[in-house]
XYZ file of C-alpha atoms in Angstrom:
737
model
C 90.275 97.028 83.845
C 91.971 97.579 86.993
C 94.402 100.350 87.824
C 97.370 98.416 87.813
C 96.823 96.894 84.226
C 96.115 100.737 83.170
C 99.359 101.892 84.702
C 101.454 98.752 83.528
C 100.188 99.409 79.802
C 101.044 103.054 79.879
C 104.609 102.636 81.314
C 105.098 99.958 78.586
C 104.094 102.533 76.118
C 106.408 105.246 77.993
C 103.334 107.517 78.090
C 103.833 111.008 79.916
C 103.050 110.594 83.430
C 100.600 113.239 83.453
C 98.778 111.592 80.333
C 98.938 108.564 82.847
C 97.383 110.755 85.627
C 94.283 112.110 83.396
C 93.605 108.602 82.379
C 93.518 107.365 85.969
C 91.361 110.635 87.097
C 89.288 109.543 83.864
C 88.896 106.308 84.928
C 88.192 107.184 88.580
C 85.837 109.760 87.499
C 83.839 107.028 85.700
C 83.767 104.634 88.560
C 82.699 107.595 90.871
C 79.731 108.426 88.164
C 78.689 105.091 88.085
C 78.299 104.459 91.648
C 76.081 108.104 91.742
C 73.939 106.152 88.735
C 72.854 103.041 90.511
C 69.736 101.555 92.075
C 69.672 97.989 93.598
C 68.332 96.489 96.787
C 69.001 94.475 99.876
C 67.252 92.456 102.966
C 66.880 96.173 104.477
C 66.069 98.452 101.490
C 66.278 99.983 98.629
C 69.913 100.894 97.723
C 70.865 104.375 95.552
C 74.268 105.496 94.707
C 75.269 103.172 97.304
C 73.386 104.372 99.940
C 70.365 102.385 101.634
C 67.696 104.495 101.953
C 64.121 104.765 104.130
C 61.924 105.771 101.269
C 58.675 108.369 101.817
C 56.641 108.251 98.784
C 52.963 109.513 97.599
C 51.034 109.103 94.576
C 50.099 111.795 92.458
C 48.393 110.725 88.960
C 49.017 113.185 86.544
C 45.832 113.038 84.666
C 43.927 113.816 87.684
C 45.208 117.316 87.859
C 46.158 120.058 85.298
C 49.780 120.656 84.567
C 49.559 124.179 85.799
C 48.804 122.319 89.185
C 51.852 119.907 89.057
C 54.432 122.491 90.337
C 52.879 122.984 93.446
C 51.504 119.717 94.329
C 54.890 118.232 94.102
C 56.311 121.085 96.062
C 53.623 120.349 99.046
C 54.859 116.861 98.714
C 58.555 117.562 99.308
C 57.578 120.061 101.777
C 55.655 117.048 103.593
C 58.268 114.817 103.876
C 58.082 113.019 100.644
C 61.310 111.302 98.601
C 59.502 109.775 95.859
C 56.272 110.518 93.557
C 54.677 107.243 92.549
C 52.387 107.448 89.456
C 50.681 104.752 87.240
C 50.747 105.091 83.258
C 47.457 105.244 81.883
C 47.607 103.261 78.765
C 43.957 104.574 77.341
C 45.021 108.277 77.745
C 48.002 107.599 75.674
C 46.722 105.503 73.038
C 43.195 106.163 72.697
C 43.032 104.597 69.180
C 45.320 101.910 68.043
C 48.485 103.251 67.203
C 47.932 106.909 67.596
C 49.670 108.143 70.721
C 48.679 111.123 72.925
C 51.290 112.897 75.382
C 49.975 116.148 75.791
C 48.227 118.428 78.218
C 46.991 116.290 81.357
C 48.793 113.138 79.637
C 52.162 114.922 79.324
C 53.911 112.212 81.407
C 57.502 113.488 80.458
C 56.865 117.204 81.676
C 55.391 115.726 85.034
C 58.405 113.736 85.860
C 60.676 116.274 84.628
C 59.064 118.613 87.107
C 59.422 116.063 90.133
C 63.001 115.604 88.885
C 63.401 119.761 89.371
C 62.100 119.351 92.799
C 64.575 116.924 93.614
C 62.464 114.011 94.313
C 62.327 110.618 92.798
C 59.721 108.735 90.788
C 58.058 105.148 90.958
C 56.685 104.918 87.717
C 54.017 102.083 87.718
C 53.691 101.060 83.831
C 51.003 98.367 84.410
C 49.587 98.870 82.107
C 46.824 97.764 83.784
C 46.279 100.327 86.624
C 42.937 99.547 88.261
C 43.174 102.839 89.974
C 39.450 103.295 89.684
C 40.077 104.661 86.315
C 37.497 103.439 83.392
C 38.423 100.031 82.011
C 41.187 99.782 84.439
C 43.494 101.955 81.900
C 42.743 99.624 79.050
C 42.007 101.183 75.896
C 38.517 99.950 74.575
C 39.840 99.105 71.323
C 41.819 96.335 73.047
C 38.452 94.728 73.339
C 38.029 94.289 69.324
C 41.626 92.407 68.780
C 40.612 89.163 67.565
C 41.038 86.193 69.959
C 42.142 88.569 72.919
C 41.898 87.604 76.585
C 42.977 90.472 79.039
C 45.569 89.424 81.788
C 45.957 86.159 80.994
C 48.779 83.597 78.879
C 47.026 85.122 75.633
C 49.316 86.010 72.677
C 47.467 88.857 71.585
C 47.082 90.516 74.730
C 50.606 90.086 75.598
C 51.783 91.143 72.111
C 49.726 94.482 72.666
C 50.989 95.123 76.244
C 54.533 94.368 75.323
C 54.255 96.902 72.687
C 53.102 99.687 75.139
C 55.370 98.770 77.791
C 58.473 98.923 75.516
C 56.847 102.422 73.891
C 57.101 103.717 77.374
C 60.046 102.660 78.455
C 61.853 103.707 75.401
C 59.928 107.335 76.098
C 61.617 107.213 79.406
C 65.310 106.249 77.987
C 65.060 108.693 75.514
C 64.724 111.663 77.727
C 67.281 110.124 79.837
C 65.042 109.937 82.915
C 65.935 106.395 84.618
C 68.099 106.771 87.582
C 70.964 105.105 85.995
C 71.144 107.792 83.228
C 70.719 110.557 85.693
C 67.066 110.985 85.797
C 64.744 110.392 88.612
C 62.947 107.039 87.852
C 64.290 104.803 90.810
C 61.675 102.082 90.536
C 59.495 100.651 87.923
C 56.286 98.363 88.088
C 54.709 95.319 85.969
C 51.563 94.447 86.293
C 49.183 95.572 89.332
C 47.713 93.469 92.018
C 47.664 90.472 89.818
C 47.938 87.687 92.441
C 44.325 87.097 93.317
C 43.490 87.154 89.757
C 46.037 84.790 89.125
C 44.735 82.344 92.131
C 41.245 82.541 90.181
C 42.298 81.800 86.861
C 45.015 78.980 87.707
C 48.063 77.882 85.148
C 47.564 80.534 82.322
C 47.518 83.314 85.342
C 50.974 81.751 86.524
C 52.219 81.394 83.135
C 51.274 85.175 82.440
C 52.779 86.920 85.276
C 56.183 85.161 84.841
C 56.203 86.158 81.259
C 55.255 89.830 82.346
C 57.971 89.869 84.907
C 60.589 88.346 82.490
C 59.392 90.887 79.700
C 59.942 94.026 81.940
C 63.355 93.002 82.981
C 64.276 92.040 79.700
C 63.872 95.933 78.753
C 66.991 96.822 80.776
C 65.861 99.910 82.597
C 68.316 99.725 85.042
C 66.397 100.235 87.886
C 64.387 97.082 89.921
C 60.961 96.225 88.655
C 58.139 95.669 91.278
C 55.147 93.718 91.359
C 52.452 94.815 94.023
C 50.017 91.939 95.591
C 52.039 89.452 93.724
C 53.735 86.952 95.847
C 55.240 84.543 93.443
C 57.012 87.495 91.651
C 60.222 85.795 90.195
C 63.436 87.120 91.156
C 64.908 89.860 90.552
C 61.422 91.352 90.940
C 60.219 92.572 93.992
C 56.872 91.638 95.445
C 55.305 94.132 97.618
C 52.453 95.025 99.480
C 48.683 97.242 99.270
C 46.464 97.600 102.005
C 45.301 99.825 104.887
C 48.057 97.863 106.850
C 50.912 95.821 105.792
C 53.081 95.386 108.836
C 52.790 91.415 108.470
C 53.908 91.552 104.891
C 56.906 89.809 104.192
C 58.794 89.496 100.883
C 58.900 86.133 99.221
C 62.660 86.057 99.466
C 64.918 87.404 102.207
C 67.201 89.623 100.069
C 64.309 91.476 99.044
C 63.102 94.895 100.866
C 59.823 95.158 102.546
C 57.861 97.525 100.498
C 54.130 99.091 100.871
C 53.383 100.436 97.295
C 49.761 101.437 98.436
C 49.208 102.623 101.850
C 45.360 103.580 101.556
C 45.122 107.406 103.040
C 41.435 106.839 102.906
C 39.105 105.543 100.160
C 37.523 106.774 96.850
C 33.630 107.812 96.668
C 31.198 105.980 94.282
C 28.183 107.599 93.126
C 25.257 106.144 95.823
C 27.504 105.614 98.814
C 28.546 108.186 101.844
C 32.012 109.375 101.300
C 35.034 107.619 103.134
C 37.741 109.272 105.515
C 40.448 107.901 107.630
C 41.942 109.507 110.436
C 45.154 110.720 110.590
C 45.900 109.166 113.670
C 45.013 105.990 112.198
C 46.928 106.346 108.815
C 50.274 107.625 110.926
C 49.862 104.466 113.363
C 49.641 102.229 110.501
C 53.014 103.589 108.528
C 54.649 103.670 111.856
C 53.992 100.122 112.428
C 55.035 98.975 109.055
C 58.548 100.761 109.662
C 59.160 99.231 113.336
C 58.351 95.907 111.418
C 61.507 96.439 109.285
C 59.688 98.026 106.215
C 61.673 100.410 104.316
C 59.351 101.835 101.423
C 56.104 103.451 101.824
C 53.920 105.134 99.175
C 50.586 106.941 100.054
C 47.756 106.170 97.938
C 46.581 108.785 97.382
C 48.811 111.640 98.349
C 46.706 114.096 95.851
C 43.813 112.128 94.598
C 42.419 114.759 92.114
C 39.630 114.440 89.966
C 38.033 112.151 87.199
C 37.659 114.638 84.421
C 35.726 113.889 81.455
C 34.806 110.009 81.281
C 37.984 108.563 82.994
C 36.532 107.322 86.015
C 35.764 103.665 86.685
C 32.046 101.926 87.010
C 30.362 104.124 89.277
C 33.049 105.835 90.670
C 32.595 109.631 91.594
C 34.124 112.558 89.554
C 35.786 113.528 92.652
C 39.087 111.325 93.548
C 39.823 113.148 96.490
C 40.589 110.011 98.576
C 40.665 112.147 101.834
C 44.276 112.339 100.631
C 46.903 114.724 102.397
C 46.476 117.196 99.469
C 42.777 117.274 98.702
C 41.155 117.507 95.280
C 41.505 121.120 94.810
C 45.453 120.939 95.975
C 44.914 122.339 99.347
C 46.367 120.691 102.705
C 44.052 118.325 104.408
C 44.921 119.157 107.877
C 45.648 117.620 110.066
C 46.516 114.695 107.966
C 49.376 116.402 105.905
C 51.044 118.124 108.851
C 50.771 114.941 111.274
C 52.518 112.674 108.634
C 55.159 115.457 107.639
C 56.022 115.220 111.554
C 56.036 111.414 111.527
C 58.078 111.351 108.328
C 60.941 113.781 110.143
C 60.741 111.452 113.287
C 61.721 108.291 110.702
C 63.978 110.121 108.933
C 66.001 110.725 112.293
C 65.697 106.644 112.777
C 67.072 105.883 109.196
C 70.998 105.050 110.175
C 69.555 102.477 112.699
C 66.501 101.082 110.380
C 68.728 100.403 107.474
C 71.426 98.634 109.391
C 69.753 95.881 111.562
C 66.679 93.989 112.128
C 64.423 95.142 114.746
C 64.438 93.270 118.282
C 60.953 92.747 119.746
C 60.437 93.246 123.666
C 57.226 92.730 125.286
C 56.104 95.916 127.523
C 52.982 94.689 128.482
C 49.858 92.636 127.505
C 49.079 94.861 124.225
C 52.193 96.710 124.484
C 55.898 95.942 122.716
C 59.147 97.926 121.563
C 60.548 97.479 118.432
C 64.414 98.331 119.065
C 66.928 98.956 115.976
C 70.411 98.780 117.560
C 73.371 98.534 115.182
C 76.677 97.894 115.523
C 77.726 101.358 114.718
C 75.891 102.501 117.700
C 72.945 103.687 116.384
C 69.730 103.244 118.365
C 66.253 103.730 117.491
C 62.958 102.413 119.364
C 59.226 101.820 118.597
C 57.057 101.715 121.467
C 53.642 100.382 120.442
C 50.154 100.139 122.363
C 47.586 98.019 120.625
C 45.067 98.511 122.556
C 42.005 100.427 121.130
C 40.322 101.661 124.560
C 43.051 102.070 127.140
C 46.259 104.370 127.444
C 49.285 102.656 128.751
C 52.411 103.721 130.994
C 55.210 101.235 129.921
C 58.797 101.211 131.099
C 61.892 101.115 128.411
C 65.326 101.725 128.908
C 65.598 103.957 132.068
C 62.491 105.952 131.329
C 58.558 105.608 131.332
C 56.338 106.728 128.512
C 52.733 107.273 128.127
C 51.208 105.742 125.009
C 47.566 106.840 124.199
C 45.415 103.596 122.655
C 46.216 102.478 119.491
C 49.431 104.544 118.968
C 53.416 104.303 118.518
C 55.988 106.694 119.929
C 59.208 107.131 118.080
C 62.297 107.246 120.003
C 65.099 108.202 117.289
C 68.002 107.977 119.947
C 66.345 105.241 122.163
C 65.574 107.681 124.756
C 63.366 110.645 123.595
C 59.746 110.381 122.227
C 59.671 112.866 119.326
C 56.571 111.804 117.983
C 53.425 109.711 119.168
C 51.093 108.890 115.922
C 47.964 109.656 118.203
C 48.986 112.905 119.307
C 48.077 115.386 116.752
C 49.910 118.631 117.074
C 48.392 120.195 113.713
C 45.369 122.265 113.980
C 42.768 120.948 111.481
C 41.783 123.031 108.465
C 38.253 124.067 108.420
C 38.083 124.438 104.397
C 34.802 125.691 102.981
C 32.833 126.888 100.031
C 32.211 130.582 99.364
C 29.923 131.857 96.600
C 31.644 134.044 93.949
C 28.595 133.814 91.272
C 25.434 132.905 93.238
C 23.026 132.509 89.813
C 23.725 132.377 86.010
C 21.962 133.641 83.235
C 20.942 130.141 81.783
C 19.363 129.262 78.259
C 17.924 125.817 77.310
C 17.734 123.401 74.378
C 15.440 119.886 75.156
C 17.211 116.820 73.448
C 14.553 115.194 71.484
C 13.998 111.565 72.268
C 15.484 109.429 69.539
C 13.726 108.166 66.701
C 14.546 105.257 64.141
C 14.347 107.732 61.463
C 17.087 109.732 62.711
C 20.212 110.003 61.134
C 23.172 107.597 61.835
C 20.724 104.958 63.476
C 21.087 101.063 62.285
C 18.796 98.178 63.026
C 19.768 94.717 64.181
C 17.854 91.501 65.129
C 17.510 91.316 68.967
C 19.409 93.279 71.991
C 22.834 93.974 71.554
C 25.259 94.601 74.277
C 26.020 98.395 74.762
C 29.913 98.892 75.205
C 30.386 96.525 71.741
C 28.142 98.811 69.965
C 29.465 102.262 71.225
C 33.247 101.344 71.721
C 32.851 103.659 74.734
C 32.405 106.643 72.369
C 29.651 107.935 74.527
C 27.977 107.221 77.751
C 24.676 106.761 75.630
C 22.832 104.200 73.668
C 19.376 104.294 72.434
C 17.424 100.973 72.045
C 14.111 101.693 70.167
C 11.629 99.401 68.569
C 7.828 99.533 67.807
C 5.051 97.400 69.353
C 1.553 97.093 67.782
C -1.396 97.198 69.718
C -4.657 95.681 68.520
C -7.733 97.916 69.124
C -9.727 94.812 70.597
C -7.099 94.429 73.466
C -8.893 94.243 76.566
C -6.584 96.662 78.614
C -7.726 99.493 76.400
C -11.473 98.986 77.710
C -10.654 97.828 81.475
C -7.954 100.431 82.051
C -5.575 97.595 83.647
C -2.061 99.242 81.760
C 0.095 96.321 80.737
C 3.469 95.592 82.655
C 6.484 96.427 80.529
C 9.265 94.823 82.149
C 13.021 95.658 81.127
C 16.170 93.545 82.556
C 19.526 95.630 81.883
C 23.043 94.978 82.362
C 23.237 98.569 83.568
C 23.991 100.963 84.598
C 21.187 103.685 84.192
C 18.317 103.448 81.997
C 15.547 105.858 80.973
C 12.406 104.391 79.376
C 10.311 106.541 76.817
C 6.881 105.582 75.661
C 5.982 107.259 72.327
C 8.136 110.066 73.288
C 7.054 110.551 77.283
C 9.302 109.817 79.666
C 8.059 106.495 81.713
C 10.467 106.101 84.146
C 14.135 105.930 85.500
C 15.896 103.514 87.367
C 19.883 102.886 87.944
C 22.038 100.050 89.192
C 25.205 100.876 91.927
C 28.838 99.498 92.225
C 28.183 96.612 94.143
C 25.003 95.746 91.540
C 25.479 97.606 88.249
C 22.428 94.949 86.997
C 18.793 96.729 87.053
C 15.179 96.036 86.335
C 12.717 98.236 85.004
C 9.157 97.079 85.688
C 6.151 99.343 85.532
C 2.610 99.445 83.999
C 2.831 101.585 80.884
C 0.137 103.614 78.678
C 0.146 102.229 75.390
C -2.614 102.944 72.415
C -4.071 101.124 69.882
C -1.764 101.024 66.697
C 2.080 101.637 66.796
C 3.776 102.539 69.951
C 7.112 103.693 70.103
C 9.204 102.326 72.703
C 12.559 104.423 73.503
C 15.289 103.226 75.830
C 17.961 105.450 76.677
C 20.594 102.966 78.168
C 23.685 104.952 80.038
C 26.830 103.629 81.244
C 28.640 105.267 84.034
C 32.538 104.390 83.686
C 33.733 101.043 82.632
C 34.907 98.382 85.266
C 38.369 98.527 86.441
C 38.770 95.327 88.445
C 37.579 91.718 88.384
C 38.655 88.491 86.505
C 38.176 89.010 82.894
C 36.360 92.410 83.282
C 36.550 92.812 79.695
C 33.908 90.324 79.301
C 31.278 92.105 81.664
C 28.335 93.533 79.878
C 26.243 97.072 79.775
C 23.056 97.757 78.587
C 20.003 96.229 77.577
C 20.038 92.620 77.044
C 16.730 91.499 77.807
C 14.581 90.023 78.139
C 12.014 92.964 77.570
C 8.418 91.835 77.987
C 4.928 93.028 78.009
C 2.507 91.522 80.303
C -1.210 91.869 80.542
C -2.167 91.391 76.744
C -4.897 89.350 75.268
C -1.933 87.078 74.341
C -0.700 86.985 77.592
C 3.004 87.941 77.807
C 4.676 89.012 74.779
C 8.650 88.862 74.698
C 9.375 91.578 72.601
C 13.465 90.996 73.094
C 14.159 89.275 69.619
C 12.158 91.494 67.522
C 14.118 94.039 65.196
C 15.496 96.780 67.267
C 17.099 100.459 66.106
C 19.769 101.827 67.698
C 21.812 105.089 67.728
C 25.106 106.037 69.581
C 25.172 108.985 71.563
C 22.780 112.104 72.146
C 21.928 114.820 69.373
C 23.632 117.376 71.520
C 26.855 115.506 71.674
C 26.942 115.018 67.819
C 26.667 118.761 67.657
C 28.967 119.620 70.179
C 26.880 121.646 72.251
C 29.025 121.858 74.718
C 31.551 123.910 72.270
C 31.086 127.376 71.250
C 30.777 126.688 67.569
C 28.584 123.763 68.106
C 26.382 125.474 70.673
C 25.217 128.228 68.163
C 24.180 125.422 66.011
C 20.593 125.386 67.388
C 17.963 127.785 69.156
C 18.372 127.926 72.812
C 15.021 128.964 74.995
C 15.913 131.429 77.870
C 13.728 134.012 80.263
C 10.071 132.717 80.800
C 10.530 129.779 78.296
C 13.454 128.398 80.025
C 13.172 124.645 80.670
C 12.601 123.635 84.366
C 12.907 120.255 86.149
C 12.869 118.970 82.613
C 14.720 115.665 81.722
C 17.145 115.454 78.833
C 17.917 119.087 78.870
C 20.949 120.891 77.845
C 21.998 124.368 79.645
C 24.216 126.719 78.771
C 25.851 130.296 80.518
C 28.566 132.575 80.185
C 30.723 134.112 82.930
C 33.693 135.729 83.811
C 36.548 134.627 85.580
C 36.388 135.515 89.418
C 39.432 137.568 90.751
C 42.197 135.612 92.950
C 43.659 132.413 92.947
C 41.689 130.235 95.446
C 40.710 126.929 93.679
C 36.938 126.888 92.105
C 33.931 124.686 92.018
C 30.372 124.244 90.817
C 27.569 123.465 93.089
C 25.230 121.198 91.355
C 23.191 120.117 94.388
C 20.075 121.016 92.827
C 20.644 118.916 89.492
C 20.109 115.151 89.137
C 22.426 113.192 86.663
C 24.429 114.335 83.445
C 28.011 116.151 82.382
C 29.171 119.112 82.630
C 31.701 121.152 80.211
C 33.806 124.422 81.018
C 35.117 126.043 77.693
C 34.499 122.530 75.834
C 36.628 120.593 78.278
C 34.605 117.957 80.449
C 34.727 118.547 84.124
C 33.214 115.039 84.370
C 29.860 113.234 85.139
C 27.437 114.678 88.031
C 24.939 112.870 89.759
C 24.024 114.681 92.741
C 20.436 112.938 92.323
C 22.108 109.746 93.812
C 21.823 110.134 97.442
C 24.730 108.382 99.709
C 24.075 105.457 101.573
C 25.795 103.968 104.522
C 26.595 104.308 108.677
C 27.814 108.024 109.353
C 27.937 107.295 112.973
C 30.817 108.482 115.154
C 34.519 108.119 114.041
C 37.088 106.982 116.473
C 40.436 106.841 115.158
C 41.560 103.261 117.170
C 41.039 100.037 116.115
C 41.282 98.560 112.640
C 40.283 100.581 109.600
C 38.259 99.799 106.687
C 36.423 101.754 104.010
C 33.014 101.458 105.692
C 34.553 103.259 108.836
C 34.423 106.973 109.624
C 31.916 107.907 106.360
C 30.361 111.096 106.063
C 27.483 112.772 104.040
C 24.781 109.856 104.555
C 21.468 110.818 103.038
C 23.295 113.610 101.026
C 24.642 113.838 97.339
C 27.563 111.459 97.168
C 28.923 114.417 95.067
C 27.709 118.047 95.084
C 30.813 120.295 94.367
C 32.508 119.677 91.353
C 36.145 120.960 90.636
C 36.602 123.690 88.041
C 40.305 123.990 87.192
C 41.178 127.766 86.853
C 43.879 126.862 83.965
C 40.585 126.182 81.970
C 39.181 129.734 82.232
C 40.004 132.765 80.443
C 39.306 136.124 81.592
C 35.751 136.741 80.419
C 33.047 134.922 78.097
C 33.643 131.463 79.598
C 31.292 128.749 78.318
C 29.576 126.533 80.795
C 27.541 123.729 79.325
C 25.413 121.357 81.622
C 23.504 118.230 80.142
C 20.861 117.069 82.772
C 19.350 113.279 82.228
C 16.977 113.617 85.126
C 15.632 117.379 85.230
C 17.011 119.677 87.764
C 16.584 123.626 88.623
C 19.719 125.212 86.817
C 19.028 128.495 88.795
C 20.648 127.105 91.882
C 23.487 126.160 90.558
C 26.539 128.585 91.894
C 30.215 129.041 91.187
C 32.013 128.950 94.501
C 35.814 129.498 95.535
C 37.533 126.671 98.041
C 39.408 128.733 101.327
C 40.622 127.554 104.550
């Protein structure tokens, strides 16, 4: 209703002028509040409260740090020049069993978002609910796998129903807490699905139909803020398609009225067990961001800004417990310099250019063979320029305007007034931080308990014909599944006389396998992220009569990416054969196998105070050393100070670690990092294979211990060691700069 209409009506009613003024003021204030609570977009930018914005964002995943860390992480992000915090929503953390929801502790999503709001920042909420993220099962709860007739991420009724229900659950929670920007909250953007484009390409029409449904479903939830779909070129209106990658300057939205957005600018790369540790130079990251902005980009999100830790069993297949990602804020919450400071300075320079950037498209001018200028010259007189040198070897002196500018190789200078260069991506004015670990407890007083090899007569075992897939049986309740069977050997077998032991060959879908013959460890094999499948092939000692074969199959996180990865297998699927018998080769795959989910120590909860008191522990001279399948426990007092803490697990092999009953995550220092760790030149196109460190050393040696998990004294530290290690070398360290 217009103001004139209101005025006429009130005149006709003979209303008091004062009353009329109150009505008009109320109407105007309603109009103003409406303007204050709006998010839209155009070709140039996301528009908040009627203002076009260049938005700098960073990913911080709430479950990968503790609630006690959140305020400091958010403040450091703000100090680094960020406008937005971006996070996924982790379905399997919030609905671990069907219909039972969890939003506490590290999964307190509402608390996290409100802390972001209190800091004066916005939120981009990536509901997914598929997240990838190097997270277990890509964020899907494992119970979803058992829904009858389900197929993930395609035009499938049961999957779409479950996805709709969870997405609606999250949106309803956000609305109830008034967290969308149109309600006065901080959420300015939401994302549905995640990097589905490549999958859609693989599966064809069902994928296309699903993508369209997902977009329509999301928009129908009426959040009042725009939705995005990343790596989704056919995202239907009004959903914005966005780019993910190391570089995104060539990305173009699928409609010219949508802004150019980069939802994942990869600040580094994740560490996988068995690989060297990736890093990305600050100069190249800054170069990629400036290059995106100069080409018309208006939203940039760093993935990750703080990577954090994959606590418990949350990491994806073969992904390390550390999710540091070489992010601007490191795993422990400390500034990763010079990256954090260099990007902060870049953000200041970009913000100085904002009035010109959001007003006009750039004009590109050649400044030389590998040099060019991107100039934003608005009608209002605002001018900003970016001078780029794409040469990876040589510096360049270029003429622009009435001045000359020196450009280092592979760099961009930012001129907020088209005259003064205030920042160059290759000139780092921030001192590097020399972070180090300092011991605070050099040695612990350990006790040990040896995990017995499982037997078919144990409690909680069950027998089936043949070999069964691991996750189907465990539902991912444990990393561990025992496969047990008997092999009868006749006393007249030739190998018993000639000493040529039979060859046992086991084919497994992964991820790791320990083979026990009559209770004795015969060997260990394990796969990798690139090839999780493995084969054990070894001559084994068998005796006349019945022999007990026990196979401990271990999963190291469930796959998080790939076409229909819910159908990927783990565990011993066979065949399992014995070669060198009188009969030739015996296939024992199809005989009866007995199964046991998990370890005895898990069933007894040895990682807790109450559970650990349920068994007899050895200590002193009787302490187990270099003994596979061993539990260790000790207690310690919290060291003084506020420095972040870590455990040095370099002398151990593979297993799990707990502090006061909470899982730090999987440890696997025994998996040595492969890769090329040659020199690192910032110039030139970056890939995750470039600028690697720790070749020939454990992929992860140090494991984050959150201080908030500790009490002043009597902290219980429990380690389960699969391979055999030397616990007296374990130490507690503080992380300092």
